[in-house]
Amino acid sequence: MNALAGAGRGTSVRTGHAAFRRRRRLRAGLLQLLFIAVGLGLGLLVPEFTRGPVLPSRQVAEMLLATGFGVLGAATVIFSVLFLVVQWAATTFTPRLTLFRDAPIVWRTFAFAVGLTVFCATAALTIANRDEVSVVVPISAGVLLLLLLTLLRNLLLQAVSAIQLAPVLGSVTERGRRNLDALYPDARRDPGNAGEAGDSGDLSEPDGPDGPGGPGGPRATVRWPGGAAVLQRVDESLLAGAARAADAVVVLRVTPGTTVQHGTAVAEVYGGELAASAVLRGLETGAERVFDQDPGLAFRLLADIALRALSPAVNDPATAVQALDAVEDLLGRPVPARARSREVADRGGALRVVVPLPGWDDFLRTALDDVIPAARNSPMVLIRLRTLLENLRGTHGGAPLTRRLTWVDEELGTRFPGLRDALAKEGEGHHRRDGHGEPREREERA
């Protein structure tokens, strides 16, 4: 059964794209509404405080209005900084880098500025017809203004970090490290089997001879009914609940971070009857990749930064070397060499959802296969690539590393034969030191 027939262009099937997007917009909108409501409530309640010293209400009202309208300038600062940082990151690093744009501090600071404006305007209108007002009102406005200035300071500091190389590489590496640790917990518990060339786990077919649903193969193939989009997240709990209700197993055929086209087979349903719309509701798609469930995005961003640095227009090999330092850190994490699946069970322990995951070989390909040819004219980067591959070969081993090391040596031999010979002699010296316990320099002095 082809589920695209029931979920094609002419039908109204709600996918997870609209649901998840609406949820994110709802969170941002609710945050702004929350600060507006708090500002409105404080603007009505604080003027009712009558104890302590008092001030002429007219002067306080003028101060509040001036502060409230002045705070609106903070919104201009926020969006100006956002525009400049996003543009800088896109042109200097990679257009796929959206860390600052999606940073919670940007929208929290904007929401706080709106709430402070509402408080000042509400309090000014509340005390407009009074002769005197407690000093608590202007003090409250001053405290809130100081909090806004603190948020703006943190926002500007984060903006400065977002346009500097080392903090950007650190942020990308940290997010990639968290993803790898979260998505491959078994590899962390058993690092000895991670990244080995003989590792298995290909997802070309589901588990078992006829798939997890038993004999007869898949009951339905769910195909993507919309236009081209990037699979960003999979709501595993929602899919597991729907599969449990239908006594079915959903086997996804695409990983988060993959671009799906119209008609792409995104999932197969085994066992019970499960509507295509129920499967599609668990898939969030968008225009670009996000970090949440996409472990390959960090490798893609680091490779992009290295490629941009190696372009003739930039010609900054030191930046490429720094990006490769971060790449080596991520490739050194324990990850299965071949693609494997993430199995999600329901509350009863029955298998309900199978999500494919990329393997270590995929990360190695993404991180290095474009950088090696781009670095052919840079001895600094070629040497760093050679060191990276030798270090990984010492811990991971396998033919993929050997092939790429040979590739780098060929580039060195073609472009810089003297350098390659020097590196080969250096390697022989290390080998002799490791094998006989005596450094070559000591032998030469003898």
PDB file of C-alpha atoms in Angstrom, residues 255-358:
ATOM      1  CA  THR A 255      17.525  10.677   9.205  1.00  0.00           C
ATOM      2  CA  PRO A 256      17.106  14.156  10.699  1.00  0.00           C
ATOM      3  CA  GLY A 257      19.070  16.552   8.539  1.00  0.00           C
ATOM      4  CA  THR A 258      18.050  14.883   5.277  1.00  0.00           C
ATOM      5  CA  THR A 259      16.264  16.833   2.556  1.00  0.00           C
ATOM      6  CA  VAL A 260      13.078  15.053   1.519  1.00  0.00           C
ATOM      7  CA  GLN A 261      11.508  15.613  -1.880  1.00  0.00           C
ATOM      8  CA  HIS A 262       7.914  15.095  -2.947  1.00  0.00           C
ATOM      9  CA  GLY A 263       7.297  11.368  -3.076  1.00  0.00           C
ATOM     10  CA  THR A 264      10.325  10.411  -0.956  1.00  0.00           C
ATOM     11  CA  ALA A 265       9.701   7.293   1.141  1.00  0.00           C
ATOM     12  CA  VAL A 266      10.058   8.629   4.675  1.00  0.00           C
ATOM     13  CA  ALA A 267       8.744   5.652   6.652  1.00  0.00           C
ATOM     14  CA  GLU A 268       7.393   2.123   6.489  1.00  0.00           C
ATOM     15  CA  VAL A 269       4.620   0.790   8.695  1.00  0.00           C
ATOM     16  CA  TYR A 270       4.700  -2.811   9.894  1.00  0.00           C
ATOM     17  CA  GLY A 271       2.024  -4.716  11.756  1.00  0.00           C
ATOM     18  CA  GLY A 272      -1.226  -2.824  12.311  1.00  0.00           C
ATOM     19  CA  GLU A 273      -2.949  -0.261  10.131  1.00  0.00           C
ATOM     20  CA  LEU A 274      -1.597   3.258  10.760  1.00  0.00           C
ATOM     21  CA  ALA A 275      -2.669   6.286   8.738  1.00  0.00           C
ATOM     22  CA  ALA A 276      -0.007   8.225   6.867  1.00  0.00           C
ATOM     23  CA  SER A 277      -1.171  11.440   8.521  1.00  0.00           C
ATOM     24  CA  ALA A 278      -0.392   9.971  11.953  1.00  0.00           C
ATOM     25  CA  VAL A 279       3.184   9.272  10.865  1.00  0.00           C
ATOM     26  CA  LEU A 280       3.659  12.655   9.177  1.00  0.00           C
ATOM     27  CA  ARG A 281       2.471  14.491  12.282  1.00  0.00           C
ATOM     28  CA  GLY A 282       5.527  13.148  14.096  1.00  0.00           C
ATOM     29  CA  LEU A 283       7.949  14.661  11.581  1.00  0.00           C
ATOM     30  CA  GLU A 284       9.046  18.268  11.845  1.00  0.00           C
ATOM     31  CA  THR A 285      10.431  19.777   8.662  1.00  0.00           C
ATOM     32  CA  GLY A 286      11.775  23.188   7.825  1.00  0.00           C
ATOM     33  CA  ALA A 287      13.987  25.148   5.489  1.00  0.00           C
ATOM     34  CA  GLU A 288      17.296  24.385   7.231  1.00  0.00           C
ATOM     35  CA  ARG A 289      19.044  21.897   9.458  1.00  0.00           C
ATOM     36  CA  VAL A 290      18.961  22.246  13.246  1.00  0.00           C
ATOM     37  CA  PHE A 291      21.129  20.722  15.953  1.00  0.00           C
ATOM     38  CA  ASP A 292      18.505  18.935  18.036  1.00  0.00           C
ATOM     39  CA  GLN A 293      18.603  15.452  16.465  1.00  0.00           C
ATOM     40  CA  ASP A 294      21.128  15.998  13.669  1.00  0.00           C
ATOM     41  CA  PRO A 295      24.617  14.851  14.783  1.00  0.00           C
ATOM     42  CA  GLY A 296      26.036  15.490  11.317  1.00  0.00           C
ATOM     43  CA  LEU A 297      25.301  19.225  11.373  1.00  0.00           C
ATOM     44  CA  ALA A 298      28.320  20.039  13.544  1.00  0.00           C
ATOM     45  CA  PHE A 299      30.622  18.273  11.064  1.00  0.00           C
ATOM     46  CA  ARG A 300      28.968  20.104   8.180  1.00  0.00           C
ATOM     47  CA  LEU A 301      29.453  23.500   9.829  1.00  0.00           C
ATOM     48  CA  LEU A 302      33.085  22.826  10.725  1.00  0.00           C
ATOM     49  CA  ALA A 303      33.814  21.659   7.180  1.00  0.00           C
ATOM     50  CA  ASP A 304      32.077  24.772   5.809  1.00  0.00           C
ATOM     51  CA  ILE A 305      34.231  27.033   7.983  1.00  0.00           C
ATOM     52  CA  ALA A 306      37.393  25.255   6.818  1.00  0.00           C
ATOM     53  CA  LEU A 307      36.332  25.433   3.166  1.00  0.00           C
ATOM     54  CA  ARG A 308      35.521  29.142   3.441  1.00  0.00           C
ATOM     55  CA  ALA A 309      38.946  29.766   4.991  1.00  0.00           C
ATOM     56  CA  LEU A 310      40.665  27.839   2.168  1.00  0.00           C
ATOM     57  CA  SER A 311      38.855  29.668  -0.621  1.00  0.00           C
ATOM     58  CA  PRO A 312      41.065  31.908  -2.822  1.00  0.00           C
ATOM     59  CA  ALA A 313      39.115  34.983  -1.695  1.00  0.00           C
ATOM     60  CA  VAL A 314      39.913  34.378   1.998  1.00  0.00           C
ATOM     61  CA  ASN A 315      43.116  32.276   1.970  1.00  0.00           C
ATOM     62  CA  ASP A 316      43.303  31.829   5.749  1.00  0.00           C
ATOM     63  CA  PRO A 317      44.773  28.346   6.359  1.00  0.00           C
ATOM     64  CA  ALA A 318      45.199  28.988  10.096  1.00  0.00           C
ATOM     65  CA  THR A 319      41.424  29.211  10.449  1.00  0.00           C
ATOM     66  CA  ALA A 320      41.072  25.918   8.589  1.00  0.00           C
ATOM     67  CA  VAL A 321      43.550  24.327  11.013  1.00  0.00           C
ATOM     68  CA  GLN A 322      41.483  25.525  13.977  1.00  0.00           C
ATOM     69  CA  ALA A 323      38.365  24.044  12.395  1.00  0.00           C
ATOM     70  CA  LEU A 324      40.205  20.734  11.918  1.00  0.00           C
ATOM     71  CA  ASP A 325      41.171  20.784  15.598  1.00  0.00           C
ATOM     72  CA  ALA A 326      37.451  20.830  16.404  1.00  0.00           C
ATOM     73  CA  VAL A 327      36.780  18.122  13.806  1.00  0.00           C
ATOM     74  CA  GLU A 328      39.326  15.821  15.422  1.00  0.00           C
ATOM     75  CA  ASP A 329      37.703  16.347  18.806  1.00  0.00           C
ATOM     76  CA  LEU A 330      34.327  15.234  17.464  1.00  0.00           C
ATOM     77  CA  LEU A 331      35.688  12.355  15.386  1.00  0.00           C
ATOM     78  CA  GLY A 332      37.431  11.081  18.487  1.00  0.00           C
ATOM     79  CA  ARG A 333      34.086  10.467  20.177  1.00  0.00           C
ATOM     80  CA  PRO A 334      32.962   6.822  20.395  1.00  0.00           C
ATOM     81  CA  VAL A 335      30.467   6.325  17.566  1.00  0.00           C
ATOM     82  CA  PRO A 336      29.625   3.148  15.584  1.00  0.00           C
ATOM     83  CA  ALA A 337      31.395   3.081  12.226  1.00  0.00           C
ATOM     84  CA  ARG A 338      28.337   2.106  10.211  1.00  0.00           C
ATOM     85  CA  ALA A 339      24.845   3.558  10.256  1.00  0.00           C
ATOM     86  CA  ARG A 340      22.648   2.131  12.987  1.00  0.00           C
ATOM     87  CA  SER A 341      19.121   2.620  14.234  1.00  0.00           C
ATOM     88  CA  ARG A 342      17.638   4.122  17.362  1.00  0.00           C
ATOM     89  CA  GLU A 343      14.851   1.900  18.677  1.00  0.00           C
ATOM     90  CA  VAL A 344      12.020   3.463  20.659  1.00  0.00           C
ATOM     91  CA  ALA A 345       9.718   1.290  22.754  1.00  0.00           C
ATOM     92  CA  ASP A 346       6.363   2.085  24.283  1.00  0.00           C
ATOM     93  CA  ARG A 347       5.557   1.953  27.978  1.00  0.00           C
ATOM     94  CA  GLY A 348       5.077  -1.782  27.763  1.00  0.00           C
ATOM     95  CA  GLY A 349       8.542  -2.333  26.300  1.00  0.00           C
ATOM     96  CA  ALA A 350       7.339  -3.216  22.784  1.00  0.00           C
ATOM     97  CA  LEU A 351       9.269  -1.825  19.826  1.00  0.00           C
ATOM     98  CA  ARG A 352       7.282   0.957  18.153  1.00  0.00           C
ATOM     99  CA  VAL A 353       9.634   3.320  16.304  1.00  0.00           C
ATOM    100  CA  VAL A 354      12.960   2.796  14.528  1.00  0.00           C
ATOM    101  CA  VAL A 355      14.936   5.942  13.653  1.00  0.00           C
ATOM    102  CA  PRO A 356      18.053   5.596  11.466  1.00  0.00           C
ATOM    103  CA  LEU A 357      21.247   7.297  12.589  1.00  0.00           C
ATOM    104  CA  PRO A 358      24.399   8.096  10.597  1.00  0.00           C
TER     105      PRO A 358
END
